[in-house]
Phi, psi and omega in degrees: 000324182291328179290325178290320179294315181298320178294321179293318179295320177297321177295320176298317181292325178292331176279359174092014180266126184260332183267090188287331179294314182289325178295320181295317179296320180296316182282340179286337182290330185213114184290344174289336176295318180293319177296323179290323177298323182275355178080022181275322175243000000 
């Protein structure tokens, strides 16, 4: 679980997002946002 969290934080930082808590809340509301961040959709 810690590795997944670290990977998620790394993806957010790569995208230029510094406030990980706010970004986690933002992406938790809609899973397509996460897929778009990763470039899957």
